[in-house]
Tab-separated table of C-alpha atoms in Angstrom:
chain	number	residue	atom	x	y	z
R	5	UNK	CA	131.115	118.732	149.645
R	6	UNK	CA	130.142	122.466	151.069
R	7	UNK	CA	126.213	122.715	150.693
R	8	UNK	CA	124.332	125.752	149.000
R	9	UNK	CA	122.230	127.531	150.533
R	10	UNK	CA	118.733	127.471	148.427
R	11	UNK	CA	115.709	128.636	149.982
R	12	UNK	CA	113.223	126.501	147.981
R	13	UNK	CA	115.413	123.823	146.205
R	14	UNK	CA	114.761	121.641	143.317
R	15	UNK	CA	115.614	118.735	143.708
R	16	UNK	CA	116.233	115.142	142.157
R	17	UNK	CA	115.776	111.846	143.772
R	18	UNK	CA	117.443	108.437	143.005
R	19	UNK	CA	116.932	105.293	144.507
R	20	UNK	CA	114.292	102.111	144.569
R	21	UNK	CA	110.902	103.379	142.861
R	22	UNK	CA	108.973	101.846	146.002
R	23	UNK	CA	110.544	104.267	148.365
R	24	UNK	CA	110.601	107.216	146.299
R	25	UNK	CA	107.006	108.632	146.446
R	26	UNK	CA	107.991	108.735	150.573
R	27	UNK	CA	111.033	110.798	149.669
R	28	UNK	CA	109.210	112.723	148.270
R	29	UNK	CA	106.946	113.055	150.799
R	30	UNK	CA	110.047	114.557	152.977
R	31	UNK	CA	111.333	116.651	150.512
R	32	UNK	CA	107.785	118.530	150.235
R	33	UNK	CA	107.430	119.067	153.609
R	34	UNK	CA	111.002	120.458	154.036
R	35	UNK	CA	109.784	122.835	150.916
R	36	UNK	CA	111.439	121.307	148.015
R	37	UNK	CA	110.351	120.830	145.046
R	38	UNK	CA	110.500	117.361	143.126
R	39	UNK	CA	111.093	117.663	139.496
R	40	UNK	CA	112.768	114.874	138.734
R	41	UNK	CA	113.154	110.972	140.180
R	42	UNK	CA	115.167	108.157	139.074
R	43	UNK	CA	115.725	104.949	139.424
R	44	UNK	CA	118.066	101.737	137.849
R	45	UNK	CA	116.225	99.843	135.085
R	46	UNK	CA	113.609	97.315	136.613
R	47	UNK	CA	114.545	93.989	136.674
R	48	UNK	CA	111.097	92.334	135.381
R	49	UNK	CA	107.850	93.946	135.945
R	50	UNK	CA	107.927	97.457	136.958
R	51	UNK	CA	106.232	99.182	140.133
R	52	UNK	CA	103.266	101.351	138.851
R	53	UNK	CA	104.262	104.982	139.624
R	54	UNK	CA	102.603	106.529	142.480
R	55	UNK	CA	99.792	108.964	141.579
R	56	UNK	CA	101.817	111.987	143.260
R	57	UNK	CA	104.681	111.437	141.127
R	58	UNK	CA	102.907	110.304	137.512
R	59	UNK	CA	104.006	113.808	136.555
R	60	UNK	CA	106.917	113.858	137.451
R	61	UNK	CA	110.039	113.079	135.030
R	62	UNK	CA	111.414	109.803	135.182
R	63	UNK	CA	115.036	108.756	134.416
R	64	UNK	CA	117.087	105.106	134.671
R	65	UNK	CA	120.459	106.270	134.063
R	66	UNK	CA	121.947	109.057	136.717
R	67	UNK	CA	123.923	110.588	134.421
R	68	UNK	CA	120.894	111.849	131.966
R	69	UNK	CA	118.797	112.615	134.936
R	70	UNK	CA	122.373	114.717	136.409
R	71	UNK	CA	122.364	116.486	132.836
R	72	UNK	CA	118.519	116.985	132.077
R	73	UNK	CA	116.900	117.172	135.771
R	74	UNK	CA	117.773	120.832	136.176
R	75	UNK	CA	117.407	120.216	139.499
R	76	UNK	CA	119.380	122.119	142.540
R	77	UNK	CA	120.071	119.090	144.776
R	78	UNK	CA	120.190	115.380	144.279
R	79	UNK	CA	118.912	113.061	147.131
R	80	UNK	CA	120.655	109.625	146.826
R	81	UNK	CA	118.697	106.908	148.442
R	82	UNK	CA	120.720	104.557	146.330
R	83	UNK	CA	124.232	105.820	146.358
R	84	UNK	CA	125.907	103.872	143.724
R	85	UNK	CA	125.902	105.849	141.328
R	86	UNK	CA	128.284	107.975	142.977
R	87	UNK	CA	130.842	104.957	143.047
R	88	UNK	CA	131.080	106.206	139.493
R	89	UNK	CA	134.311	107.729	138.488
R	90	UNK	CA	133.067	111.615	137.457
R	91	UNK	CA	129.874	111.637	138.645
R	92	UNK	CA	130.689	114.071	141.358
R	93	UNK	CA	132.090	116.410	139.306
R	94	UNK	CA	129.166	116.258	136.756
R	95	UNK	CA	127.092	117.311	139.549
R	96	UNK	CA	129.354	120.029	139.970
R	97	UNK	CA	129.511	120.959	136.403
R	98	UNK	CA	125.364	121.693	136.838
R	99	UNK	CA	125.954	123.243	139.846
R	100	UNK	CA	123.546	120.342	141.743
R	101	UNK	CA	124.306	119.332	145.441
R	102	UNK	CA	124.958	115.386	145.790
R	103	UNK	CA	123.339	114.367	149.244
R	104	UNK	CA	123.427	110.776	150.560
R	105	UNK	CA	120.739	108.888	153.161
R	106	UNK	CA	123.451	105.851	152.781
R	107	UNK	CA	127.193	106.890	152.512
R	108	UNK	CA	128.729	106.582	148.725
R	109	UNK	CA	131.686	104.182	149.197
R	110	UNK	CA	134.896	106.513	148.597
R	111	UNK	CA	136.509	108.298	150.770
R	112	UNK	CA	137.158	111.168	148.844
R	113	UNK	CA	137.121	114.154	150.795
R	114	UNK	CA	134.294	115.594	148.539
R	115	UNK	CA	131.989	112.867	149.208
R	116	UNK	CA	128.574	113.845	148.958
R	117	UNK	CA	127.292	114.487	153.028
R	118	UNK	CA	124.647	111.424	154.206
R	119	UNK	CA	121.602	112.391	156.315
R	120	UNK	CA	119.853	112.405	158.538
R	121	UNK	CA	122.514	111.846	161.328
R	122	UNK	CA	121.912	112.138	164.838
R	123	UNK	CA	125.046	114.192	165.753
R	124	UNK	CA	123.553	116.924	163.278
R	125	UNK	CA	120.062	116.775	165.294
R	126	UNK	CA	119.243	120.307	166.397
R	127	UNK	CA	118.652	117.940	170.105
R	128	UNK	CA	122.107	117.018	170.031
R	129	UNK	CA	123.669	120.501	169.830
R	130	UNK	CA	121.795	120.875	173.406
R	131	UNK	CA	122.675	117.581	174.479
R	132	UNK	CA	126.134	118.847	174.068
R	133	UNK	CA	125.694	121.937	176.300
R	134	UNK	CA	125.024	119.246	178.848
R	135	UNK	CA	127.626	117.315	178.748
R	136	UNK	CA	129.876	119.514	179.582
R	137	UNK	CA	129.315	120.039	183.458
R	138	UNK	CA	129.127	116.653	183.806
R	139	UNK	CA	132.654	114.875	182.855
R	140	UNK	CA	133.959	113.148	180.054
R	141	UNK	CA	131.868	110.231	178.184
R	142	UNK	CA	133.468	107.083	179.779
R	143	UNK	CA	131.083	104.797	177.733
R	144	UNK	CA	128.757	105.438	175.203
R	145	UNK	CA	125.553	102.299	174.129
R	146	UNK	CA	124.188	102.934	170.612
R	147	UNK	CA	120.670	101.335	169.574
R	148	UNK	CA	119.174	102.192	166.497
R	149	UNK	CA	116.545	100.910	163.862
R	150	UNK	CA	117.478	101.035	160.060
R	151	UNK	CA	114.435	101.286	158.007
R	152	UNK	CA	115.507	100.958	154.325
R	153	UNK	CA	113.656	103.987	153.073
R	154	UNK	CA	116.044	105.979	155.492
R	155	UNK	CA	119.024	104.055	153.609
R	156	UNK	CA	118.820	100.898	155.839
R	157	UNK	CA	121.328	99.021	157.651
R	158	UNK	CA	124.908	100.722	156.217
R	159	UNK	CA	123.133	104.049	156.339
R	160	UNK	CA	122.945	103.895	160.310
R	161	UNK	CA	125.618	102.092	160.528
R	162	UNK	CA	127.305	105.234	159.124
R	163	UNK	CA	124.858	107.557	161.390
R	164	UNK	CA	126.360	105.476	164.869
R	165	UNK	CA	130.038	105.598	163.683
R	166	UNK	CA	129.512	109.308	163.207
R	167	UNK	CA	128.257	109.639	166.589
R	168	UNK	CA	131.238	107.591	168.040
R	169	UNK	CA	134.025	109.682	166.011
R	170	UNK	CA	132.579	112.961	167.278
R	171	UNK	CA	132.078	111.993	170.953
R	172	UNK	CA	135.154	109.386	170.890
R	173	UNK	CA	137.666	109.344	168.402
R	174	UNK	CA	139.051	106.080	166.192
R	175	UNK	CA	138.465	102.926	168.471
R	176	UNK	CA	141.744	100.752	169.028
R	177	UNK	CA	139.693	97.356	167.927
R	178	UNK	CA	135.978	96.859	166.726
R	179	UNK	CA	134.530	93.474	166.848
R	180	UNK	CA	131.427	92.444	165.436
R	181	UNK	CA	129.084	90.112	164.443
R	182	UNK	CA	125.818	90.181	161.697
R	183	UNK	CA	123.114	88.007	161.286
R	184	UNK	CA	122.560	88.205	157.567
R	185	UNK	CA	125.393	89.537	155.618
R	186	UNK	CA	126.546	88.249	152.274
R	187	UNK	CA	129.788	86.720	151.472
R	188	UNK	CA	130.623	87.590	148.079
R	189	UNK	CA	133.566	90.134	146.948
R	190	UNK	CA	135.379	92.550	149.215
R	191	UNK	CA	133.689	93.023	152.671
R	192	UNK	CA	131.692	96.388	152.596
R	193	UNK	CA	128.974	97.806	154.852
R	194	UNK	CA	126.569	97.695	152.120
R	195	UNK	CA	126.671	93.644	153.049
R	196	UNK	CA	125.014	94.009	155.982
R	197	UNK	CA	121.582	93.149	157.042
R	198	UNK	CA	119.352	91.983	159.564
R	199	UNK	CA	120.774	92.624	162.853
R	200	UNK	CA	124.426	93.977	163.623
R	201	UNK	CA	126.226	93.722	167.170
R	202	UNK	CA	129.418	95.180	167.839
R	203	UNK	CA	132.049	96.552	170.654
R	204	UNK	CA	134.621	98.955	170.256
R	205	UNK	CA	137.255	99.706	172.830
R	206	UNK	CA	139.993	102.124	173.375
R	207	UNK	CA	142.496	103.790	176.050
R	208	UNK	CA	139.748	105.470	178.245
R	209	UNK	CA	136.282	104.258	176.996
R	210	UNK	CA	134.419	101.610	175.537
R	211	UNK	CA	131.229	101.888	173.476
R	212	UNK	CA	128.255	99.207	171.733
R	213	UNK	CA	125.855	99.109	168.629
R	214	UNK	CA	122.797	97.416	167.967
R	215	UNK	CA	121.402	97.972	164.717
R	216	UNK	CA	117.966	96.246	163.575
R	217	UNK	CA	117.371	96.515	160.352
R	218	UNK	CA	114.133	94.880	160.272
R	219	UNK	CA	112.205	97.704	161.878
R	220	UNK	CA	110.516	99.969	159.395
R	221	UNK	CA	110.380	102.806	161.402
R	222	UNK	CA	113.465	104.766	162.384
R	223	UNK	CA	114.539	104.568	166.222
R	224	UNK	CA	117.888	106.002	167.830
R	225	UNK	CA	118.684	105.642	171.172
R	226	UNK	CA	122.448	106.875	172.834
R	227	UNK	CA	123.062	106.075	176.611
R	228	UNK	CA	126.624	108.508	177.078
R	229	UNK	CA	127.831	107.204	180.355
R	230	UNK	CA	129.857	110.198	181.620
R	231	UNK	CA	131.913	110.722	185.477
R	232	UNK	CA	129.039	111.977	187.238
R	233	UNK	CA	126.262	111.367	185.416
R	234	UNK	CA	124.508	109.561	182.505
R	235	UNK	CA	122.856	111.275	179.429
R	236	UNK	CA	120.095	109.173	177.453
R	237	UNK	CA	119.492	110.961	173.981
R	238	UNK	CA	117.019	110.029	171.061
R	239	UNK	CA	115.548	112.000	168.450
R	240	UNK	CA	112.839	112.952	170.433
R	241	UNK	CA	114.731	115.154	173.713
R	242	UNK	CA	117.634	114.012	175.875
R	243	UNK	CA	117.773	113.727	179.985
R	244	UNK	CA	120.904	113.537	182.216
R	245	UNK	CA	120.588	111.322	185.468
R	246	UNK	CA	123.094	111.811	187.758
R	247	UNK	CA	124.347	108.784	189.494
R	248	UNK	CA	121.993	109.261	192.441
R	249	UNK	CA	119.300	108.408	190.071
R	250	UNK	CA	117.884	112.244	190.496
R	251	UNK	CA	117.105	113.998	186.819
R	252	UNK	CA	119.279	117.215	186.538
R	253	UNK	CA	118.654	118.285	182.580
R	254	UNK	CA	116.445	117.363	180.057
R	255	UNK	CA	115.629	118.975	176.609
R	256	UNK	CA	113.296	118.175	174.064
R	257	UNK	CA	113.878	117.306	170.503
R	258	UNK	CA	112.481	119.577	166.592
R	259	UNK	CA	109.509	117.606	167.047
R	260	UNK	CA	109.483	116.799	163.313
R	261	UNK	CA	110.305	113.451	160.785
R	262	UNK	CA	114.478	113.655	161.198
R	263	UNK	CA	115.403	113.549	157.455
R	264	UNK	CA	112.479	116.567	157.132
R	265	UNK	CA	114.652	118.720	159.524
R	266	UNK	CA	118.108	117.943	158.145
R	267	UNK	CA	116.921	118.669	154.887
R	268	UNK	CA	115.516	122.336	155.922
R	269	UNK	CA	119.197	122.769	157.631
R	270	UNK	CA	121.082	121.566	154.617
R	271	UNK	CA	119.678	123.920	152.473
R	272	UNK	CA	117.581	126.790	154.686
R	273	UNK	CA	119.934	129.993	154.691
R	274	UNK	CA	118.309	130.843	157.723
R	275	UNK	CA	119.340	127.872	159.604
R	276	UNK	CA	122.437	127.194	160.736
R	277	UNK	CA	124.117	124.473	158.877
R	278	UNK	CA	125.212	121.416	160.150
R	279	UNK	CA	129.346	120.706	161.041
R	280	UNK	CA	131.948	119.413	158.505
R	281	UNK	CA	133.128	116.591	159.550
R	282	UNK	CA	136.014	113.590	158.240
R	283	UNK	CA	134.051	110.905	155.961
R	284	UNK	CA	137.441	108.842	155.377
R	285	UNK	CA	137.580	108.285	159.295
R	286	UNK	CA	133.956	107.774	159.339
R	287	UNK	CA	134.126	105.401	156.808
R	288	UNK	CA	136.984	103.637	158.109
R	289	UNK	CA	135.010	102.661	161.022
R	290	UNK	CA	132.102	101.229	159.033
R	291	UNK	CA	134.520	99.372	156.921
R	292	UNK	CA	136.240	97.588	160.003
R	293	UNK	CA	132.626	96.528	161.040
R	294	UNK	CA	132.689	94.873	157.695
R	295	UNK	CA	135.550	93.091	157.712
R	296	UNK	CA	135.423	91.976	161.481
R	297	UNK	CA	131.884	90.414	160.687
R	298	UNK	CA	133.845	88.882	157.628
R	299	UNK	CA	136.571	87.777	159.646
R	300	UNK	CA	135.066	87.111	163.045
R	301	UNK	CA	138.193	88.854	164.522
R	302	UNK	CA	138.694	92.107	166.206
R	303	UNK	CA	139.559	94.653	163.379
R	304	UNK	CA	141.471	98.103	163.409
R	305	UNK	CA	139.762	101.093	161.820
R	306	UNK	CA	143.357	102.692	162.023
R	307	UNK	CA	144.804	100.212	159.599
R	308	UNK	CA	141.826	100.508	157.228
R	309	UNK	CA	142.384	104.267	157.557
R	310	UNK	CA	145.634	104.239	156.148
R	311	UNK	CA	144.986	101.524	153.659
R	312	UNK	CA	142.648	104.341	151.805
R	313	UNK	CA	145.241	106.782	152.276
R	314	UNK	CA	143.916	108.842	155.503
C-alpha cells in the first residue's frame, strides 16, 4: 500500500499495552503525534497505563479505534487485525496508512508495508554502491535478534527473507528447524519462537539465518560473501574485506533507533521513500520456514508461492 507523505503524522498504535508506551516513544521522536492506542481486551487483570499515555484515547476493538482515532497512520505491533476481511479498506475509507512491525498474514498485494527492515536502512543503500565493484553475492549469513516490541520472531523473520529476495531471489529449498514453535492449526510464522535455524540453497548461492528471539534488544548482522570480496553489514555501518584480509570500503550507519528512521522515511516528504517491493514472494519464503520446521523436510517457497496464487 503506497505511503503518504505527512510531515507531522497522527498516528494510531495497536498492539500489547506493555509495549505500547515504547512505541510511542519511537513515534515521538520520529515527530508523530500519538492520539490514539489500542489494544485487544485484557484477559484478567489489566496493565496500569503508562503515565505518558493516561491521556491518551484508548480503544479494544480496531475497527472503532480505525473509525474514531482520526489518526493519519496506524502502527500495527499486533497485526491481526488486518487478517480481517475489510479492514484495509476501512483504513482507506479514513484515508489512514496501515503500517506493520510484524507482516499481516495475506498476501494481498495491498498489504500494509512492515518496518523497520534492513534492506530499507539508509546504510544499506550505500552498502549497495559497494557491492557492485566487487562481484556477485555467492553467499549471504543472516544473524539477527527479534525483540518482541520490534514485532518479535516472525517480524525478522520477515526482515531476513526480505533481505534474501532482494539480494537473491526465491531459494530452490529452505530447511529449517525451531526450538519453540507450537503445533496447533496450519503452520504459520507467527508459530515461531525461541531460536530459528535455517539454510536455503539455489543454482549459484547459498545463504543461513539465525534468529534469537530471546534477546530484547534488536541486533542484525549480514556477512554477503561476494567473488572478490566480503561485505559485513549491520545497522550500525558496513565494511568490505577483500579476500586478502585488507579493508577496501566501509560506511557508517543513521546513527539513530532503526524503527525511528524508517518511520521519518515512511512519512517525511523530504526523504526519499523506501522501495516497493513483492510481499506475496516475501511471504512465501517465511511461510516455507514454517512448514519445513513443521515438517522437518526441505520445503519450496515456489510451491507455496503458487498455492496463494503468485
Amino acid at each position: 500500500m503506497p505511503t503518504q507523505t505527512i510531515s507531522k503524522p497522527k498516528a494510531l498504535l495497536w498492539g500489547p499495552r506493555d509495549h505500547l508506551p515504547r512505541l510511542a516513544r519511537a513515534c515521538t521522536d520520529a515527530g508523530w503525534t500519538v492520539v490514539a492506542v489500542g489494544a485487544p481486551p485484557a484477559r484478567g487483570a489489566s496493565p496500569e497505563p503508562d503515565d505518558a499515555l493516561a491521556e491518551t484515547p484508548h480503544f479494544d476493538d480496531a475497527r472503532q479505534a480505525i473509525t474514531d482515532a482520526e489518526a493519519d497512520v496506524a502502527l500495527f505491533l499486533d497485526p491481526s487485525p488486518l487478517d480481517e476481511p475489510g479492514i484495509v479498506k476501512l483504513c482507506a475509507h479514513h484515508e489512514l496508512t496501515p503500517l506493520c512491525l510484524a507482516p499481516a498474514d495475506t498476501s494481498n498485494t495491498n498489504a500494509p508495508r512492515v518496518l523497520p527492515l534492513l534492506a530499507d536502512a539508509v546504510v544499506h543503500a550505500s552498502a549497495l554502491e559497494a557491492l557492485e565493484p566487487v562481484g556477485p553475492v555467492q553467499g549471504l549469513a543472516l544473524r539477527m535478534s527479534a525483540p518482541a516490541h520490534l514485532g518479535g520472531l516472525p517480524a525478522r523473520l520477515y526482515d531476513a527473507m526480505h533481505l534474501v529476495l532482494k539480494h537473491l531471489g526465491i531459494p530452490e529449498q529452505i530447511h529449517a528447524s525451531c526450538t519453540n514453535a507450537t503445533r496447533e492449526g496450519d503452520p504459520s510464522p507467527r508459530q515461531l519462537a525461541g531460536t530459528l535455524h535455517a539454510h536455503l540453497r539455489a543454482p549459484g548461492y547459498a545463504a543461513t539465518l539465525a534468529i534469537d528471539a530471546r534477546v530484547n534488544i534488536l541486533a542484525r548482522d549480514a556477512l554477503f560473501m561476494c567473488e572478490t570480496a566480503t561485505l559485513r553489514l549491520t545497522d550500525g555501518g558496513f565494511v568490505v574485506v577483500a579476500h586478502d584480509g585488507a579493508p577496501t570500503d566501509k560506511g557508517e550507519g543513521a546513527g539513530v533507533d532503526p524503527l525511528v528512521e524508517q518511520l521519518k522515511r515512511v512519512t517525511d516528504p523530504r526523504l526519499p521513500a523506501p522501495a516497493p517491493y513483492e510481499h506475496a514472494e516475501v511471504l512465501a519464503l517465511c511461510d516455507a520456514i514454517a512448514l519445513s520446521v513443521r515438517t522437518g523436510q526441505p520445503e519450496s517457497p515456489h510451491e507455496l508461492l503458487q498455492i496463494r496464487g503468485g
